[in-house]
mmCIF file with all atom_site columns, C-alpha atoms in Angstrom:
data_model
loop_
_atom_site.group_PDB
_atom_site.id
_atom_site.type_symbol
_atom_site.label_atom_id
_atom_site.label_alt_id
_atom_site.label_comp_id
_atom_site.label_asym_id
_atom_site.label_entity_id
_atom_site.label_seq_id
_atom_site.pdbx_PDB_ins_code
_atom_site.Cartn_x
_atom_site.Cartn_y
_atom_site.Cartn_z
_atom_site.occupancy
_atom_site.B_iso_or_equiv
_atom_site.pdbx_formal_charge
_atom_site.auth_seq_id
_atom_site.auth_comp_id
_atom_site.auth_asym_id
_atom_site.auth_atom_id
_atom_site.pdbx_PDB_model_num
ATOM 1   C CA . MET A 1 1   ? -0.628  -23.896 -10.784 1.00 40.00 ? 167 MET A CA 1
ATOM 2   C CA . PRO A 1 2   ? -1.671  -20.264 -11.227 1.00 44.00 ? 168 PRO A CA 1
ATOM 3   C CA . ARG A 1 3   ? -3.845  -18.778 -8.545  1.00 45.00 ? 169 ARG A CA 1
ATOM 4   C CA . GLN A 1 4   ? -7.354  -18.007 -9.764  1.00 44.00 ? 170 GLN A CA 1
ATOM 5   C CA . GLU A 1 5   ? -8.424  -14.498 -8.863  1.00 50.00 ? 171 GLU A CA 1
ATOM 6   C CA . HIS A 1 6   ? -12.020 -13.635 -8.103  1.00 53.00 ? 172 HIS A CA 1
ATOM 7   C CA . TYR A 1 7   ? -12.921 -10.082 -8.825  1.00 56.00 ? 173 TYR A CA 1
ATOM 8   C CA . ASN A 1 8   ? -15.884 -7.894  -8.064  1.00 65.00 ? 174 ASN A CA 1
ATOM 9   C CA . LEU A 1 9   ? -16.794 -7.375  -11.725 1.00 65.00 ? 175 LEU A CA 1
ATOM 10  C CA . GLU A 1 10  ? -19.215 -4.514  -10.993 1.00 71.00 ? 176 GLU A CA 1
ATOM 11  C CA . LYS A 1 11  ? -16.450 -2.480  -9.332  1.00 69.00 ? 177 LYS A CA 1
ATOM 12  C CA . ILE A 1 12  ? -14.016 -3.414  -12.080 1.00 70.00 ? 178 ILE A CA 1
ATOM 13  C CA . ASP A 1 13  ? -16.519 -2.386  -14.765 1.00 72.00 ? 179 ASP A CA 1
ATOM 14  C CA . LYS A 1 14  ? -16.960 0.991   -13.051 1.00 73.00 ? 180 LYS A CA 1
ATOM 15  C CA . ASP A 1 15  ? -13.221 1.615   -12.698 1.00 70.00 ? 181 ASP A CA 1
ATOM 16  C CA . PHE A 1 16  ? -12.533 0.116   -16.089 1.00 76.00 ? 182 PHE A CA 1
ATOM 17  C CA . SER A 1 17  ? -14.976 2.464   -17.854 1.00 81.00 ? 183 SER A CA 1
ATOM 18  C CA . TRP A 1 18  ? -13.143 5.684   -16.901 1.00 83.00 ? 184 TRP A CA 1
ATOM 19  C CA . VAL A 1 19  ? -9.757  4.077   -17.595 1.00 84.00 ? 185 VAL A CA 1
ATOM 20  C CA . LYS A 1 20  ? -11.020 3.032   -21.021 1.00 86.00 ? 186 LYS A CA 1
ATOM 21  C CA . ARG A 1 21  ? -12.396 6.539   -21.726 1.00 89.00 ? 187 ARG A CA 1
ATOM 22  C CA . LEU A 1 22  ? -9.070  8.136   -20.820 1.00 89.00 ? 188 LEU A CA 1
ATOM 23  C CA . SER A 1 23  ? -7.187  5.584   -22.935 1.00 89.00 ? 189 SER A CA 1
ATOM 24  C CA . VAL A 1 24  ? -9.391  6.324   -25.942 1.00 90.00 ? 190 VAL A CA 1
ATOM 25  C CA . LEU A 1 25  ? -8.838  10.064  -25.421 1.00 92.00 ? 191 LEU A CA 1
ATOM 26  C CA . MET A 1 26  ? -5.073  9.513   -25.388 1.00 92.00 ? 192 MET A CA 1
ATOM 27  C CA . ASP A 1 27  ? -4.887  7.099   -28.342 1.00 91.00 ? 193 ASP A CA 1
ATOM 28  C CA . SER A 1 28  ? -7.870  7.249   -30.704 1.00 89.00 ? 194 SER A CA 1
ATOM 29  C CA . ARG A 1 29  ? -10.390 10.000  -29.906 1.00 90.00 ? 195 ARG A CA 1
ATOM 30  C CA . PHE A 1 30  ? -9.996  11.948  -33.152 1.00 92.00 ? 196 PHE A CA 1
ATOM 31  C CA . ARG A 1 31  ? -10.441 10.743  -36.693 1.00 91.00 ? 197 ARG A CA 1
ATOM 32  C CA . ILE A 1 32  ? -9.320  11.888  -40.112 1.00 91.00 ? 198 ILE A CA 1
ATOM 33  C CA . GLY A 1 33  ? -10.804 9.542   -42.680 1.00 89.00 ? 199 GLY A CA 1
ATOM 34  C CA . ASN A 1 34  ? -10.183 6.016   -41.401 1.00 89.00 ? 200 ASN A CA 1
ATOM 35  C CA . PHE A 1 35  ? -7.156  7.106   -39.364 1.00 89.00 ? 201 PHE A CA 1
ATOM 36  C CA . LYS A 1 36  ? -7.669  7.463   -35.608 1.00 91.00 ? 202 LYS A CA 1
ATOM 37  C CA . PHE A 1 37  ? -5.375  9.321   -33.237 1.00 92.00 ? 203 PHE A CA 1
ATOM 38  C CA . GLY A 1 38  ? -5.556  10.835  -29.780 1.00 92.00 ? 204 GLY A CA 1
ATOM 39  C CA . LEU A 1 39  ? -3.888  13.431  -27.593 1.00 91.00 ? 205 LEU A CA 1
ATOM 40  C CA . ASP A 1 40  ? -0.697  11.381  -27.199 1.00 90.00 ? 206 ASP A CA 1
ATOM 41  C CA . PRO A 1 41  ? 0.783   12.167  -30.631 1.00 90.00 ? 207 PRO A CA 1
ATOM 42  C CA . LEU A 1 42  ? -0.498  15.743  -30.516 1.00 91.00 ? 208 LEU A CA 1
ATOM 43  C CA . LEU A 1 43  ? 1.082   16.441  -27.141 1.00 91.00 ? 209 LEU A CA 1
ATOM 44  C CA . ASN A 1 44  ? 4.328   14.926  -28.400 1.00 87.00 ? 210 ASN A CA 1
ATOM 45  C CA . PHE A 1 45  ? 4.773   18.013  -30.606 1.00 89.00 ? 211 PHE A CA 1
ATOM 46  C CA . ILE A 1 46  ? 5.439   19.994  -27.400 1.00 89.00 ? 212 ILE A CA 1
ATOM 47  C CA . PRO A 1 47  ? 9.090   19.206  -26.597 1.00 83.00 ? 213 PRO A CA 1
ATOM 48  C CA . PHE A 1 48  ? 9.657   17.494  -23.233 1.00 85.00 ? 214 PHE A CA 1
ATOM 49  C CA . ALA A 1 49  ? 6.436   18.671  -21.570 1.00 89.00 ? 215 ALA A CA 1
ATOM 50  C CA . GLY A 1 50  ? 4.189   16.774  -23.967 1.00 88.00 ? 216 GLY A CA 1
ATOM 51  C CA . GLN A 1 51  ? 6.118   13.540  -23.592 1.00 88.00 ? 217 GLN A CA 1
ATOM 52  C CA . ILE A 1 52  ? 6.190   13.897  -19.804 1.00 91.00 ? 218 ILE A CA 1
ATOM 53  C CA . ALA A 1 53  ? 2.435   14.571  -19.705 1.00 91.00 ? 219 ALA A CA 1
ATOM 54  C CA . THR A 1 54  ? 1.535   11.531  -21.820 1.00 91.00 ? 220 THR A CA 1
ATOM 55  C CA . LEU A 1 55  ? 3.916   9.290   -19.865 1.00 91.00 ? 221 LEU A CA 1
ATOM 56  C CA . THR A 1 56  ? 2.436   10.498  -16.570 1.00 92.00 ? 222 THR A CA 1
ATOM 57  C CA . ILE A 1 57  ? -1.134  9.822   -17.701 1.00 91.00 ? 223 ILE A CA 1
ATOM 58  C CA . SER A 1 58  ? -0.199  6.355   -18.959 1.00 91.00 ? 224 SER A CA 1
ATOM 59  C CA . LEU A 1 59  ? 1.585   5.537   -15.691 1.00 90.00 ? 225 LEU A CA 1
ATOM 60  C CA . ILE A 1 60  ? -1.424  6.690   -13.679 1.00 88.00 ? 226 ILE A CA 1
ATOM 61  C CA . LEU A 1 61  ? -3.623  4.289   -15.642 1.00 86.00 ? 227 LEU A CA 1
ATOM 62  C CA . VAL A 1 62  ? -1.238  1.400   -14.921 1.00 88.00 ? 228 VAL A CA 1
ATOM 63  C CA . ILE A 1 63  ? -1.062  2.275   -11.211 1.00 87.00 ? 229 ILE A CA 1
ATOM 64  C CA . VAL A 1 64  ? -4.854  2.481   -10.901 1.00 82.00 ? 230 VAL A CA 1
ATOM 65  C CA . MET A 1 65  ? -5.327  -0.927  -12.473 1.00 81.00 ? 231 MET A CA 1
ATOM 66  C CA . TYR A 1 66  ? -2.547  -2.467  -10.371 1.00 83.00 ? 232 TYR A CA 1
ATOM 67  C CA . ARG A 1 67  ? -4.231  -1.145  -7.227  1.00 80.00 ? 233 ARG A CA 1
ATOM 68  C CA . ASN A 1 68  ? -7.507  -2.674  -8.448  1.00 76.00 ? 234 ASN A CA 1
ATOM 69  C CA . GLY A 1 69  ? -6.115  -6.182  -8.551  1.00 76.00 ? 235 GLY A CA 1
ATOM 70  C CA . ALA A 1 70  ? -4.109  -6.491  -11.761 1.00 81.00 ? 236 ALA A CA 1
ATOM 71  C CA . SER A 1 71  ? -1.380  -9.100  -11.339 1.00 85.00 ? 237 SER A CA 1
ATOM 72  C CA . SER A 1 72  ? 2.279   -8.120  -11.183 1.00 85.00 ? 238 SER A CA 1
ATOM 73  C CA . LYS A 1 73  ? 2.803   -9.946  -14.482 1.00 86.00 ? 239 LYS A CA 1
ATOM 74  C CA . LEU A 1 74  ? 0.126   -7.804  -16.122 1.00 88.00 ? 240 LEU A CA 1
ATOM 75  C CA . ALA A 1 75  ? 1.508   -4.617  -14.558 1.00 87.00 ? 241 ALA A CA 1
ATOM 76  C CA . VAL A 1 76  ? 4.967   -5.351  -15.981 1.00 89.00 ? 242 VAL A CA 1
ATOM 77  C CA . LYS A 1 77  ? 3.499   -5.968  -19.453 1.00 90.00 ? 243 LYS A CA 1
ATOM 78  C CA . MET A 1 78  ? 1.595   -2.686  -19.254 1.00 91.00 ? 244 MET A CA 1
ATOM 79  C CA . LEU A 1 79  ? 4.675   -0.826  -18.014 1.00 91.00 ? 245 LEU A CA 1
ATOM 80  C CA . TRP A 1 80  ? 6.636   -2.272  -20.934 1.00 91.00 ? 246 TRP A CA 1
ATOM 81  C CA . ASN A 1 81  ? 4.047   -0.854  -23.379 1.00 92.00 ? 247 ASN A CA 1
ATOM 82  C CA . VAL A 1 82  ? 4.173   2.561   -21.696 1.00 92.00 ? 248 VAL A CA 1
ATOM 83  C CA . THR A 1 83  ? 7.980   2.609   -21.503 1.00 91.00 ? 249 THR A CA 1
ATOM 84  C CA . TRP A 1 84  ? 8.394   1.561   -25.134 1.00 92.00 ? 250 TRP A CA 1
ATOM 85  C CA . ASP A 1 85  ? 5.931   4.266   -26.190 1.00 92.00 ? 251 ASP A CA 1
ATOM 86  C CA . ALA A 1 86  ? 7.802   6.901   -24.158 1.00 90.00 ? 252 ALA A CA 1
ATOM 87  C CA . LEU A 1 87  ? 11.252  5.880   -25.393 1.00 90.00 ? 253 LEU A CA 1
ATOM 88  C CA . MET A 1 88  ? 10.314  5.701   -29.056 1.00 91.00 ? 254 MET A CA 1
ATOM 89  C CA . GLY A 1 89  ? 8.130   8.806   -28.804 1.00 89.00 ? 255 GLY A CA 1
ATOM 90  C CA . SER A 1 90  ? 11.041  10.834  -27.452 1.00 87.00 ? 256 SER A CA 1
ATOM 91  C CA . ILE A 1 91  ? 13.058  10.465  -30.661 1.00 88.00 ? 257 ILE A CA 1
ATOM 92  C CA . PRO A 1 92  ? 12.699  13.709  -32.648 1.00 86.00 ? 258 PRO A CA 1
ATOM 93  C CA . LEU A 1 93  ? 10.528  13.414  -35.790 1.00 87.00 ? 259 LEU A CA 1
ATOM 94  C CA . ILE A 1 94  ? 10.538  9.596   -35.789 1.00 91.00 ? 260 ILE A CA 1
ATOM 95  C CA . GLY A 1 95  ? 8.863   9.653   -32.379 1.00 89.00 ? 261 GLY A CA 1
ATOM 96  C CA . ASN A 1 96  ? 6.133   11.949  -33.635 1.00 87.00 ? 262 ASN A CA 1
ATOM 97  C CA . VAL A 1 97  ? 5.261   9.506   -36.420 1.00 91.00 ? 263 VAL A CA 1
ATOM 98  C CA . PHE A 1 98  ? 5.623   6.531   -34.046 1.00 93.00 ? 264 PHE A CA 1
ATOM 99  C CA . ASP A 1 99  ? 3.113   8.035   -31.596 1.00 88.00 ? 265 ASP A CA 1
ATOM 100 C CA . PHE A 1 100 ? 0.452   8.248   -34.298 1.00 90.00 ? 266 PHE A CA 1
ATOM 101 C CA . PHE A 1 101 ? 0.650   4.490   -34.883 1.00 92.00 ? 267 PHE A CA 1
ATOM 102 C CA . ASN A 1 102 ? 1.643   2.969   -31.535 1.00 91.00 ? 268 ASN A CA 1
ATOM 103 C CA . LYS A 1 103 ? -1.263  3.006   -29.132 1.00 92.00 ? 269 LYS A CA 1
ATOM 104 C CA . ALA A 1 104 ? 0.161   1.836   -25.787 1.00 92.00 ? 270 ALA A CA 1
ATOM 105 C CA . ASN A 1 105 ? -2.934  2.687   -23.748 1.00 91.00 ? 271 ASN A CA 1
ATOM 106 C CA . GLU A 1 106 ? -5.208  0.716   -26.060 1.00 92.00 ? 272 GLU A CA 1
ATOM 107 C CA . LYS A 1 107 ? -2.814  -2.247  -25.844 1.00 93.00 ? 273 LYS A CA 1
ATOM 108 C CA . ASN A 1 108 ? -3.040  -1.979  -22.066 1.00 91.00 ? 274 ASN A CA 1
ATOM 109 C CA . ILE A 1 109 ? -6.838  -1.894  -22.180 1.00 90.00 ? 275 ILE A CA 1
ATOM 110 C CA . LYS A 1 110 ? -6.793  -5.105  -24.232 1.00 91.00 ? 276 LYS A CA 1
ATOM 111 C CA . LEU A 1 111 ? -4.446  -6.708  -21.693 1.00 90.00 ? 277 LEU A CA 1
ATOM 112 C CA . LEU A 1 112 ? -6.764  -5.633  -18.853 1.00 86.00 ? 278 LEU A CA 1
ATOM 113 C CA . GLN A 1 113 ? -9.810  -7.099  -20.578 1.00 83.00 ? 279 GLN A CA 1
ATOM 114 C CA . GLU A 1 114 ? -7.970  -10.380 -21.083 1.00 87.00 ? 280 GLU A CA 1
ATOM 115 C CA . HIS A 1 115 ? -6.865  -10.340 -17.447 1.00 85.00 ? 281 HIS A CA 1
ATOM 116 C CA . TYR A 1 116 ? -10.218 -9.624  -15.826 1.00 78.00 ? 282 TYR A CA 1
ATOM 117 C CA . TYR A 1 117 ? -12.625 -11.361 -18.184 1.00 76.00 ? 283 TYR A CA 1
ATOM 118 C CA . GLU A 1 118 ? -10.532 -14.235 -19.608 1.00 80.00 ? 284 GLU A CA 1
ATOM 119 C CA . ASN A 1 119 ? -8.171  -14.870 -16.641 1.00 80.00 ? 285 ASN A CA 1
ATOM 120 C CA . LYS A 1 120 ? -5.041  -14.355 -18.732 1.00 78.00 ? 286 LYS A CA 1
ATOM 121 C CA . HIS A 1 121 ? -1.779  -12.709 -17.622 1.00 79.00 ? 287 HIS A CA 1
ATOM 122 C CA . GLN A 1 122 ? -2.100  -14.064 -14.081 1.00 78.00 ? 288 GLN A CA 1
ATOM 123 C CA . GLY A 1 123 ? 0.799   -14.697 -11.746 1.00 77.00 ? 289 GLY A CA 1
ATOM 124 C CA . SER A 1 124 ? 4.108   -13.245 -10.754 1.00 80.00 ? 290 SER A CA 1
ATOM 125 C CA . ALA A 1 125 ? 6.432   -11.168 -12.887 1.00 75.00 ? 291 ALA A CA 1
ATOM 126 C CA . LYS A 1 126 ? 9.641   -12.606 -11.413 1.00 83.00 ? 292 LYS A CA 1
ATOM 127 C CA . ARG A 1 127 ? 10.621  -14.591 -14.515 1.00 84.00 ? 293 ARG A CA 1
ATOM 128 C CA . MET A 1 128 ? 9.874   -11.661 -16.816 1.00 81.00 ? 294 MET A CA 1
ATOM 129 C CA . LEU A 1 129 ? 11.945  -9.286  -14.679 1.00 82.00 ? 295 LEU A CA 1
ATOM 130 C CA . ILE A 1 130 ? 14.858  -11.728 -14.395 1.00 88.00 ? 296 ILE A CA 1
ATOM 131 C CA . THR A 1 131 ? 14.845  -12.259 -18.169 1.00 87.00 ? 297 THR A CA 1
ATOM 132 C CA . PHE A 1 132 ? 14.696  -8.514  -18.738 1.00 84.00 ? 298 PHE A CA 1
ATOM 133 C CA . GLY A 1 133 ? 17.576  -7.980  -16.295 1.00 86.00 ? 299 GLY A CA 1
ATOM 134 C CA . ILE A 1 134 ? 19.723  -10.559 -18.085 1.00 93.00 ? 300 ILE A CA 1
ATOM 135 C CA . ILE A 1 135 ? 19.008  -8.970  -21.467 1.00 90.00 ? 301 ILE A CA 1
ATOM 136 C CA . VAL A 1 136 ? 19.866  -5.491  -20.133 1.00 88.00 ? 302 VAL A CA 1
ATOM 137 C CA . PHE A 1 137 ? 23.093  -6.843  -18.619 1.00 93.00 ? 303 PHE A CA 1
ATOM 138 C CA . ILE A 1 138 ? 24.124  -8.483  -21.912 1.00 96.00 ? 304 ILE A CA 1
ATOM 139 C CA . LEU A 1 139 ? 23.336  -5.286  -23.833 1.00 92.00 ? 305 LEU A CA 1
ATOM 140 C CA . MET A 1 140 ? 25.389  -3.224  -21.375 1.00 94.00 ? 306 MET A CA 1
ATOM 141 C CA . VAL A 1 141 ? 28.370  -5.577  -21.740 1.00 95.00 ? 307 VAL A CA 1
ATOM 142 C CA . LEU A 1 142 ? 28.074  -5.407  -25.537 1.00 96.00 ? 308 LEU A CA 1
ATOM 143 C CA . PHE A 1 143 ? 27.829  -1.613  -25.416 1.00 93.00 ? 309 PHE A CA 1
ATOM 144 C CA . ILE A 1 144 ? 30.915  -1.335  -23.197 1.00 95.00 ? 310 ILE A CA 1
ATOM 145 C CA . TYR A 1 145 ? 32.822  -3.681  -25.502 1.00 95.00 ? 311 TYR A CA 1
ATOM 146 C CA . LEU A 1 146 ? 31.727  -1.656  -28.548 1.00 95.00 ? 312 LEU A CA 1
ATOM 147 C CA . MET A 1 147 ? 32.835  1.599   -26.905 1.00 95.00 ? 313 MET A CA 1
ATOM 148 C CA . TYR A 1 148 ? 36.203  0.009   -26.018 1.00 94.00 ? 314 TYR A CA 1
ATOM 149 C CA . TYR A 1 149 ? 36.642  -1.276  -29.580 1.00 94.00 ? 315 TYR A CA 1
ATOM 150 C CA . LEU A 1 150 ? 35.746  2.105   -31.096 1.00 94.00 ? 316 LEU A CA 1
ATOM 151 C CA . THR A 1 151 ? 38.117  3.930   -28.727 1.00 94.00 ? 317 THR A CA 1
ATOM 152 C CA . VAL A 1 152 ? 41.026  1.599   -29.537 1.00 94.00 ? 318 VAL A CA 1
ATOM 153 C CA . SER A 1 153 ? 40.306  1.873   -33.267 1.00 93.00 ? 319 SER A CA 1
ATOM 154 C CA . LEU A 1 154 ? 40.139  5.657   -33.051 1.00 92.00 ? 320 LEU A CA 1
ATOM 155 C CA . PHE A 1 155 ? 43.461  5.869   -31.195 1.00 90.00 ? 321 PHE A CA 1
ATOM 156 C CA . GLU A 1 156 ? 45.109  3.541   -33.739 1.00 91.00 ? 322 GLU A CA 1
ATOM 157 C CA . TRP A 1 157 ? 43.767  5.653   -36.574 1.00 91.00 ? 323 TRP A CA 1
ATOM 158 C CA . ILE A 1 158 ? 44.895  8.950   -34.994 1.00 88.00 ? 324 ILE A CA 1
ATOM 159 C CA . PHE A 1 159 ? 48.324  7.815   -33.774 1.00 82.00 ? 325 PHE A CA 1
#
């Protein structure tokens, strides 16, 4: 049975307000017509430094909320959003377009609201991390096999 957390909602509201403001600044502060965007996609146009800056800000938001009582399960979900945004955003050209549409910080704000006000995403992240580890292991084995197959095929073709 999941452990019910009791939070000081006044403190959470105070901390949550500045986190929400920073998330809006990063993901949807500016508007052109009905299209909203923030600093995240704009900073992504600066090679390396922009991506590092947006990743750092997103990680700071996750760390602050984890220190304020977010469950490990929630922290892993938020880290997944941030990591996915950073990985996809680092792809030249495609990443720039991706950053205009993927709003990792806003997704994390929604997860936080569900966590604190609806008691969702409670509990440990052990199962999620084990599942993720198994998937990564399988992908690594497949990648190694693919590299082996390509190398053998290349040598057969050359010689």
